[in-house]
PDB file of C-alpha atoms in Angstrom:
ATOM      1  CA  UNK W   1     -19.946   0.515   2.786  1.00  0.00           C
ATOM      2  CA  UNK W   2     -17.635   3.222   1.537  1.00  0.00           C
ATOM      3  CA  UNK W   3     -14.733   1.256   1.665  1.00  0.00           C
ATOM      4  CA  UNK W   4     -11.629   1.797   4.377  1.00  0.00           C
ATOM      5  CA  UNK W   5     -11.897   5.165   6.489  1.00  0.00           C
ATOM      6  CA  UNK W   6      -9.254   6.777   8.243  1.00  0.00           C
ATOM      7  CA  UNK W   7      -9.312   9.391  10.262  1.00  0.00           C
ATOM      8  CA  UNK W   8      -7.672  12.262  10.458  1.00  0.00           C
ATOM      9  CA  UNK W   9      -6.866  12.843   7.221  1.00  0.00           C
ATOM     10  CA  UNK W  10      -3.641  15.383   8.534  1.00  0.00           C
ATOM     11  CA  UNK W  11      -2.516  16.039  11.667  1.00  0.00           C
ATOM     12  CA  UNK W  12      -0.115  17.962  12.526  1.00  0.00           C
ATOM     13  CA  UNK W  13       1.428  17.701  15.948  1.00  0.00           C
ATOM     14  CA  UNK W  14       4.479  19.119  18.270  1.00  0.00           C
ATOM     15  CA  UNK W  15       7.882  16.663  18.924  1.00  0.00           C
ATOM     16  CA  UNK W  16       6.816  14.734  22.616  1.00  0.00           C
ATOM     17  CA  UNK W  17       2.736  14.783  21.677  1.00  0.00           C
ATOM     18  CA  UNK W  18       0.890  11.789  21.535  1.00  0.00           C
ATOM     19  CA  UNK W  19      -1.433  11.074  18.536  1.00  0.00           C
ATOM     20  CA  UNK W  20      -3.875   8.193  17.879  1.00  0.00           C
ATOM     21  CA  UNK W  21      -5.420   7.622  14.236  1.00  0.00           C
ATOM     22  CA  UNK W  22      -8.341   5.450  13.461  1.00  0.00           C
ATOM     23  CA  UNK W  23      -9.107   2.756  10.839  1.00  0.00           C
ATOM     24  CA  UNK W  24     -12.589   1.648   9.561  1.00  0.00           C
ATOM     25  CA  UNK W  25     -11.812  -1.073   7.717  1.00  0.00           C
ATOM     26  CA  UNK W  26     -14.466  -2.827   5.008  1.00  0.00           C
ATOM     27  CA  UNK W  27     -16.958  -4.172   7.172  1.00  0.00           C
ATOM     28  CA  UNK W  28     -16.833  -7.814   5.800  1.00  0.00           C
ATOM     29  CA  UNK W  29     -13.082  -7.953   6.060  1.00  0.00           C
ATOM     30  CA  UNK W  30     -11.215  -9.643   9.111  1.00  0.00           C
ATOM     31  CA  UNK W  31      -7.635  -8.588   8.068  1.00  0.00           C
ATOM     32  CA  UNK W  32      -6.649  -5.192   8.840  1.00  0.00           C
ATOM     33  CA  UNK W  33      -3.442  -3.954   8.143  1.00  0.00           C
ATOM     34  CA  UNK W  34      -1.258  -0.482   8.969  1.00  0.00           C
ATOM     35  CA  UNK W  35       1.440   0.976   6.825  1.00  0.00           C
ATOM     36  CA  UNK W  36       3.609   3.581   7.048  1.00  0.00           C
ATOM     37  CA  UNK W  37       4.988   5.610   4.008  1.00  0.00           C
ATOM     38  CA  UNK W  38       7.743   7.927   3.403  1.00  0.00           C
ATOM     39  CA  UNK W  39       8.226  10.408   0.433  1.00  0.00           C
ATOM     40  CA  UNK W  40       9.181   8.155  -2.811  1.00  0.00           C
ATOM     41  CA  UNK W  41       8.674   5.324  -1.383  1.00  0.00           C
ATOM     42  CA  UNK W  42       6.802   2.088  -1.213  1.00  0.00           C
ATOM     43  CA  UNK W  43       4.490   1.534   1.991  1.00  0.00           C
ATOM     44  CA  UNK W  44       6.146  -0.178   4.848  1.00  0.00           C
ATOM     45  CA  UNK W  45       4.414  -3.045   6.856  1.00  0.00           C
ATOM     46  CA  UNK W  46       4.090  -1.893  10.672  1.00  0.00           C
ATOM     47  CA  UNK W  47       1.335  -4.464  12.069  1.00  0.00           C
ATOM     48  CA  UNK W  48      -1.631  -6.597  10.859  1.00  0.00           C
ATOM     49  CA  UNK W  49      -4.865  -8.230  12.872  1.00  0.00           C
ATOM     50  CA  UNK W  50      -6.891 -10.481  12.416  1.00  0.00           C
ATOM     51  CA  UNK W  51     -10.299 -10.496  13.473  1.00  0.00           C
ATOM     52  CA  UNK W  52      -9.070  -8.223  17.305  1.00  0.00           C
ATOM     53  CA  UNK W  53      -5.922 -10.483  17.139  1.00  0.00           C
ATOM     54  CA  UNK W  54      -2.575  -8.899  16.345  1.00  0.00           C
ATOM     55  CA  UNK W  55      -0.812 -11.309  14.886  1.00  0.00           C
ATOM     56  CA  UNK W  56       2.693  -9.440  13.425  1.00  0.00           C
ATOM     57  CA  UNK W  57       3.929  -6.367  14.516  1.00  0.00           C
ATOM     58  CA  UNK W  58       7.265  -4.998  12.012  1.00  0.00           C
ATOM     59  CA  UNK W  59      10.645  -3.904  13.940  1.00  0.00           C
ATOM     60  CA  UNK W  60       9.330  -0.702  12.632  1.00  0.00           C
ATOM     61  CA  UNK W  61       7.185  -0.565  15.067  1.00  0.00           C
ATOM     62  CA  UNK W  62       9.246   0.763  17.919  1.00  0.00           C
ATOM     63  CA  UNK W  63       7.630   0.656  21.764  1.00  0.00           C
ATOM     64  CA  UNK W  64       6.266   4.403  21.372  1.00  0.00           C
ATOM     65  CA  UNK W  65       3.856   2.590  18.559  1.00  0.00           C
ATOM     66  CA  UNK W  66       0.855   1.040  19.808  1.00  0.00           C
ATOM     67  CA  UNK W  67      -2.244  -0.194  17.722  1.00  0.00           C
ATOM     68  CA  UNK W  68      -4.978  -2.189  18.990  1.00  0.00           C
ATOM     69  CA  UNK W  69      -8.294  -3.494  17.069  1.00  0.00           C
ATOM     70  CA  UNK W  70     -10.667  -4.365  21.087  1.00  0.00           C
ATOM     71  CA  UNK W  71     -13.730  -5.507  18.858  1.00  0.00           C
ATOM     72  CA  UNK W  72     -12.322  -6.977  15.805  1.00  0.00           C
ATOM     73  CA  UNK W  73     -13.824  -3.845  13.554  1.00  0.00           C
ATOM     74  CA  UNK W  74     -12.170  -0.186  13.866  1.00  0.00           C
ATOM     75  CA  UNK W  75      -8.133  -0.017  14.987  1.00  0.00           C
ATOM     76  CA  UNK W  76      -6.078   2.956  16.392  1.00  0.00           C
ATOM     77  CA  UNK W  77      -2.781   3.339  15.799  1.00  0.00           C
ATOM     78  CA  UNK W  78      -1.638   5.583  18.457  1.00  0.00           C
ATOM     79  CA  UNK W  79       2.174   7.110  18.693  1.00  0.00           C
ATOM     80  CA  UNK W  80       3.766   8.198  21.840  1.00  0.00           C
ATOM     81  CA  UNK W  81       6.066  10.678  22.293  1.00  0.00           C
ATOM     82  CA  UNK W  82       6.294  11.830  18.564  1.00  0.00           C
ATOM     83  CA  UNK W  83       9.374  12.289  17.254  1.00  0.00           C
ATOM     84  CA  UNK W  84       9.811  14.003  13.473  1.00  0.00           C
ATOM     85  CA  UNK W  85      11.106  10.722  12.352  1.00  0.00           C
ATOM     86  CA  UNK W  86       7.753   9.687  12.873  1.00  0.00           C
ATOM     87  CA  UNK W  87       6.338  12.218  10.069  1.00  0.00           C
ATOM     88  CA  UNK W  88       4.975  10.412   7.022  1.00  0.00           C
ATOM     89  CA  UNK W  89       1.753   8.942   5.669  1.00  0.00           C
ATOM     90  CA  UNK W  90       0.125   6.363   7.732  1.00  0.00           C
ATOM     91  CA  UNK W  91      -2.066   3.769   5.700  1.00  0.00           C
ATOM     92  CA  UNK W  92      -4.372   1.405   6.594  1.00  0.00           C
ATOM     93  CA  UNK W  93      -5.853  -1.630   4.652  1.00  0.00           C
ATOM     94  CA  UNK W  94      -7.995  -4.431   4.798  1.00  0.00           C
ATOM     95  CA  UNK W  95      -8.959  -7.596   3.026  1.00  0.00           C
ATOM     96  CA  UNK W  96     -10.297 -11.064   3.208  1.00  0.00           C
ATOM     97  CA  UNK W  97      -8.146 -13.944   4.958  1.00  0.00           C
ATOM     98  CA  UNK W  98      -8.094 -15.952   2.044  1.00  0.00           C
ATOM     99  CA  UNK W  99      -6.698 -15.289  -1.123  1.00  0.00           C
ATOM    100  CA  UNK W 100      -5.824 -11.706   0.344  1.00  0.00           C
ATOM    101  CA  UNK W 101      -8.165 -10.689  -2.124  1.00  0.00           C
ATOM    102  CA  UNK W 102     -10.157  -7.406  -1.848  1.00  0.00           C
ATOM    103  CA  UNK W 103      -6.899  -6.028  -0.121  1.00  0.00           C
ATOM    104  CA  UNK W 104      -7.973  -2.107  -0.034  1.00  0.00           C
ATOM    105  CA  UNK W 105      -5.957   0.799   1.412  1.00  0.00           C
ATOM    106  CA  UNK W 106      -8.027   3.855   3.166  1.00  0.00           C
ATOM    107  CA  UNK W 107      -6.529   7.422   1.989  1.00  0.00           C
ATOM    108  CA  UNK W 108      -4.212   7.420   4.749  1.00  0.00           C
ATOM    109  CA  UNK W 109      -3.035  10.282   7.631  1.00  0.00           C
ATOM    110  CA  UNK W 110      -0.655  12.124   7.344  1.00  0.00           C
ATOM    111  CA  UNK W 111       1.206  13.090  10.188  1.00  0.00           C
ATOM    112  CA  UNK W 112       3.611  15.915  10.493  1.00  0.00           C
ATOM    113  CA  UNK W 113       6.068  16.336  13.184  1.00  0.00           C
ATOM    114  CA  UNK W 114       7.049  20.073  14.172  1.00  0.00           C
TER     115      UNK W 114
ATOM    116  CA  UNK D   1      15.189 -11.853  -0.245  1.00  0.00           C
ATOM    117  CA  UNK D   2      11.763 -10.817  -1.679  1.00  0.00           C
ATOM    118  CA  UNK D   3      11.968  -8.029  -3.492  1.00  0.00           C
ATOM    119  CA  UNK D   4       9.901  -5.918  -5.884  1.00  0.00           C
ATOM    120  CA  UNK D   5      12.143  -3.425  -7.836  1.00  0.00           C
ATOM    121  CA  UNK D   6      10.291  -0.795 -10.653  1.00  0.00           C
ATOM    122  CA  UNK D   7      11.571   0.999 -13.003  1.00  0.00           C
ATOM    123  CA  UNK D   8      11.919   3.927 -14.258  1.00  0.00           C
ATOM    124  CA  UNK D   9      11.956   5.464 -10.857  1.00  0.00           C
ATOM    125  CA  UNK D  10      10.207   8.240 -12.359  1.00  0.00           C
ATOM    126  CA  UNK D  11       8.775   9.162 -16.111  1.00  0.00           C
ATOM    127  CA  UNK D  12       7.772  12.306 -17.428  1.00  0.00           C
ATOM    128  CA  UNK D  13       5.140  11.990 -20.876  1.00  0.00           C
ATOM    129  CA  UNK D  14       2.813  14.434 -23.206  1.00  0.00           C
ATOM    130  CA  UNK D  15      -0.766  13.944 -23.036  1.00  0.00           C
ATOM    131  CA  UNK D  16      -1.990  11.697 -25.786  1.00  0.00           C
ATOM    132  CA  UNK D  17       1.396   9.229 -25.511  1.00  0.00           C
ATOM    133  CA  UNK D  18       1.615   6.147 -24.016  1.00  0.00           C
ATOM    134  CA  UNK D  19       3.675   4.499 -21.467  1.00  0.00           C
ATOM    135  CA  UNK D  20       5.078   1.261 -20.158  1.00  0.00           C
ATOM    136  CA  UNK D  21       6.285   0.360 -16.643  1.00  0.00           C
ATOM    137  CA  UNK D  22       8.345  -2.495 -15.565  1.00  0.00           C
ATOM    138  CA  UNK D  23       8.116  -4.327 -12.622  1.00  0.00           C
ATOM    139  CA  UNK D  24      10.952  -7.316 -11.914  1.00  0.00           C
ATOM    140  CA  UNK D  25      10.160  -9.302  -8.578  1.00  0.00           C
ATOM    141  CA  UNK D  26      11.853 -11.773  -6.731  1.00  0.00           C
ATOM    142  CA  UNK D  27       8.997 -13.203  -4.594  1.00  0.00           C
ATOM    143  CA  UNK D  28       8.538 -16.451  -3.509  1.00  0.00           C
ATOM    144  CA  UNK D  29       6.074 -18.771  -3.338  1.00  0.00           C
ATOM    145  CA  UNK D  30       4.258 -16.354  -5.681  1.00  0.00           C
ATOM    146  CA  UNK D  31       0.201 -15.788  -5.074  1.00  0.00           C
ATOM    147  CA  UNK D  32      -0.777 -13.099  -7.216  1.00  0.00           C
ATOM    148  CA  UNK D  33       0.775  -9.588  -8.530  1.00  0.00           C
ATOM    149  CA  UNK D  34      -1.284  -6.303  -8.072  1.00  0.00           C
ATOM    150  CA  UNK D  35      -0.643  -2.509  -9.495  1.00  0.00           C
ATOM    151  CA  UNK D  36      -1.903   0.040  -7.769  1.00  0.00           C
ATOM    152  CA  UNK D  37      -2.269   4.058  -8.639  1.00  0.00           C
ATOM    153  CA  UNK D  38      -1.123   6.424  -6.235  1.00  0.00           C
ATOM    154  CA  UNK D  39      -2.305  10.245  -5.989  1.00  0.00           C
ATOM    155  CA  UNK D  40      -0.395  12.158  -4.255  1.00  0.00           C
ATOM    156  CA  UNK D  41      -1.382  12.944  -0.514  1.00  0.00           C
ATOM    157  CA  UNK D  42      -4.135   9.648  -1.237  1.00  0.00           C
ATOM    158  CA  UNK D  43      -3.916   5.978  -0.303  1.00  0.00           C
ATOM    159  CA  UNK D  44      -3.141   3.474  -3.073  1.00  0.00           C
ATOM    160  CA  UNK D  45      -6.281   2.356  -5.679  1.00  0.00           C
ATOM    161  CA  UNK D  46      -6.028  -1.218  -7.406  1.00  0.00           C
ATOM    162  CA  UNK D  47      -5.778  -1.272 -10.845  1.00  0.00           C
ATOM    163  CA  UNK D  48      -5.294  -4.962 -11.617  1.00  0.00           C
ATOM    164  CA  UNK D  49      -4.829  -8.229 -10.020  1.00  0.00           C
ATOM    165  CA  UNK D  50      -3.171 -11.149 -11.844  1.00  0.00           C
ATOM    166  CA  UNK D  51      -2.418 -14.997 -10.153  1.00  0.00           C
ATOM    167  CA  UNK D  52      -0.048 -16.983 -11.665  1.00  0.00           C
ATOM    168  CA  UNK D  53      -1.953 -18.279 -15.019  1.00  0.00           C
ATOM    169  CA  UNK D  54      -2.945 -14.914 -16.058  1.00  0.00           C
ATOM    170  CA  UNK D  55      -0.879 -12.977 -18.937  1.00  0.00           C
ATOM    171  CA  UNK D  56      -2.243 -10.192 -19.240  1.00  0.00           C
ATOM    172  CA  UNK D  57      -5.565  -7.686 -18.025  1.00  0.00           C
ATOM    173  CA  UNK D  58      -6.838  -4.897 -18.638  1.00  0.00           C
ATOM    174  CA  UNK D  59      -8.519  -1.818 -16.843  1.00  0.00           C
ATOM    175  CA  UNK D  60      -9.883   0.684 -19.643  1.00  0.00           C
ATOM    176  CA  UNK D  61      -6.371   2.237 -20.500  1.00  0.00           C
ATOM    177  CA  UNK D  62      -4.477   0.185 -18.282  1.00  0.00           C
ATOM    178  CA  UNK D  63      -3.161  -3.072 -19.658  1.00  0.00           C
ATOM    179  CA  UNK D  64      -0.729  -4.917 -17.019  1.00  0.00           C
ATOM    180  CA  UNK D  65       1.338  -8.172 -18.605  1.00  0.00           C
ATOM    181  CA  UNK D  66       2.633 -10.773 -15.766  1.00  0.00           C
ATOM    182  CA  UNK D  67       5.556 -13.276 -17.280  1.00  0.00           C
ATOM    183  CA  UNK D  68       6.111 -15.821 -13.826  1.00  0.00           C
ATOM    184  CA  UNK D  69       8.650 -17.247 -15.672  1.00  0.00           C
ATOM    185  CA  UNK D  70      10.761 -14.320 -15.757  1.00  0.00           C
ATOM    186  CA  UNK D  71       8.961 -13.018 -12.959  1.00  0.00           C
ATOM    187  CA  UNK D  72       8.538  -9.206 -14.754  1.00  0.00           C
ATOM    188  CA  UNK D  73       5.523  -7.502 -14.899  1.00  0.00           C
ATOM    189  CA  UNK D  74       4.626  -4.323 -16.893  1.00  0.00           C
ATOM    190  CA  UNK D  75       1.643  -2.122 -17.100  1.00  0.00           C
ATOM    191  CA  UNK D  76       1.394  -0.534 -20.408  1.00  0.00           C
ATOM    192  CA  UNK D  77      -1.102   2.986 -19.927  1.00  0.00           C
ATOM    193  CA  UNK D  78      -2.511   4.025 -23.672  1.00  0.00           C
ATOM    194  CA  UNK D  79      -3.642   7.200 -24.435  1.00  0.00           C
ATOM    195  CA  UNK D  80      -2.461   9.057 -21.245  1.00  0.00           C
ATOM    196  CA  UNK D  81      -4.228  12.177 -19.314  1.00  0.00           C
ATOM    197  CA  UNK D  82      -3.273  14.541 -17.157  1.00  0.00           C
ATOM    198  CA  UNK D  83      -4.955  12.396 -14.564  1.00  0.00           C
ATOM    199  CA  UNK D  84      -2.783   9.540 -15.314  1.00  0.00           C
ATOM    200  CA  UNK D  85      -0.006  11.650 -13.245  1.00  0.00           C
ATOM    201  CA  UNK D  86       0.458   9.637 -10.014  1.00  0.00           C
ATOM    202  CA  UNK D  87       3.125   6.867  -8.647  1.00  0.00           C
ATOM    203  CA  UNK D  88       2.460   3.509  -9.478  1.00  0.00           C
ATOM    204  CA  UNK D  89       3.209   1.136  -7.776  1.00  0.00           C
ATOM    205  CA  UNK D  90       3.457  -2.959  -8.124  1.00  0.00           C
ATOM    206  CA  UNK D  91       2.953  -5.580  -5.154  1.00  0.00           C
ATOM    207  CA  UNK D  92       3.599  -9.006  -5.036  1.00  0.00           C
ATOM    208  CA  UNK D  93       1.548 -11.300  -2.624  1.00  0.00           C
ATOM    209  CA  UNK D  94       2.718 -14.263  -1.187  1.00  0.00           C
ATOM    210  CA  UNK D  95       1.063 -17.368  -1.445  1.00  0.00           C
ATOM    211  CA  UNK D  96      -0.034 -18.946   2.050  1.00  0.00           C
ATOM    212  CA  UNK D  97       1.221 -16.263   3.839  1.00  0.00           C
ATOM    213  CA  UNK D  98      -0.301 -15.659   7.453  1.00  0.00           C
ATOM    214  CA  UNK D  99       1.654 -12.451   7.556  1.00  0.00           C
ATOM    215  CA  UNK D 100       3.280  -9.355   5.893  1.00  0.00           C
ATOM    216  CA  UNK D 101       2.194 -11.114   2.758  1.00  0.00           C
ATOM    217  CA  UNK D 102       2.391  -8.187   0.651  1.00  0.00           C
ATOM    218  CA  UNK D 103       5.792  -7.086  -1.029  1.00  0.00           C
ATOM    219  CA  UNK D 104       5.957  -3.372  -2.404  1.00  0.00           C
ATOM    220  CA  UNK D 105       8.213  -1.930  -5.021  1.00  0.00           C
ATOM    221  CA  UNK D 106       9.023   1.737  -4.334  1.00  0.00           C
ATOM    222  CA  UNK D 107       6.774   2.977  -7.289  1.00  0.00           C
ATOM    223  CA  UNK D 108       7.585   4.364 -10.540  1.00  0.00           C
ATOM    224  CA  UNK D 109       6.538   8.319 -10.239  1.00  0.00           C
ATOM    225  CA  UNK D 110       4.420   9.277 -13.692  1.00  0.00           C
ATOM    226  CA  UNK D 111       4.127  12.952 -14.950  1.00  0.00           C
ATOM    227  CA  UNK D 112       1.621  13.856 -17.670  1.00  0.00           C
ATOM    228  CA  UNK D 113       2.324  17.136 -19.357  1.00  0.00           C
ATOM    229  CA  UNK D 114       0.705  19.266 -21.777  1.00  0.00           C
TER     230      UNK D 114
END
């Protein structure tokens, strides 16, 4: 195991396209997380799941954002309509339930709206 | 409110020197505290972890202090490279939290020079 894999690692897209990334998160872990992160700043929390559960979503996540985890292993993260508000680095992590210990970002997608 | 807030926002440093970052939080109930390095265009990579009984620990150059009763935090880099250019960044996790139980500061944006 390699760690957290995300894929793509850019993608560039037109204003109104849909995109969908994808997380492979550390095999062991049941907590996967997404992020999203603008330029000089901090990550933001969009969502988290547990085991195929999504347990939070952030007001961040508007109605065009949609993420789902249907076996409790890899997510998408899939954005409707993209607007270039939407452009930015999209992270995702994982870790252990307890402790959140082994909490591990993958190297991210980043997404730019044209 | 929990907050994380570093400082400086952003450092510039000749090879060879070293460095210290500060990290104030305001994070409660606190679990543990966590610096991460940032490449640019790449996701974040732990450096150190530290729970509430830990002072200090160390990661090769990296030394990171954690004071909970003055809840600062600073990560002291010795020796720096040109490879030590990144953002760091410092995270709090909350204790018991079943969600968004991570708390980000913005980062603190490091430039090694020749």
């Amino acid at each position: 195991d390699t760690g957290v894999s995300q894929n793509p690692r850019h993608k560039i897209t037109k204003r109104g396209q849909n995109v969908t990334f994808r997380c492979d998160p550390i095999s062991e872990h049941n907590r996967l997380y997404w992020y999203r992160q603008t330029l000089g700043q901090g990550p933001e929390f969009l969502t988290y799941f547990q085991n195929e559960a999504q347990l939070e979503k952030s007001r961040l996540l508007s109605d065009r954002f949609s993420a789902e985890r249907p076996k409790g292993s890899f997510s998408t993260l899939e954005i409707q309509r993209t607007e270039q508000g939407d452009s930015a680095m999209y992270l995702c992590a994982s870790s252990f339930v307890e402790g959140h210990y082994g909490y591990t970002f993958g190297s991210g997608t980043r997404l730019t709206v044209v | 409110k929990n907050q994380v807030e570093q400082s400086p926002q952003s450092l510039i440093i000749l090879e060879g020197k070293n460095c210290t970052l500060q990290c104030n939080y305001t994070v409660s109930p606190f679990s543990n505290l966590r610096w991460y390095k940032q490449d640019t265009g790449r996701g974040p990579v732990s450096l150190t972890i530290m729970t509430f009984s830990e002072n200090t620990k160390s990661n090769g150059r990296y030394t990171a202090t954690l004071d909970a009763d003055t809840k600062q935090s600073s990560l002291h880099i010795t020796a720096s490279q040109l490879s030590d250019s990144a953002s760091y960044i410092c995270v709090v996790s909350l204790l018991n939290s079943g969600n968004t139980p991570l708390v980000f500061g913005k980062g603190t944006r490091l430039s090694v020079i020749a």
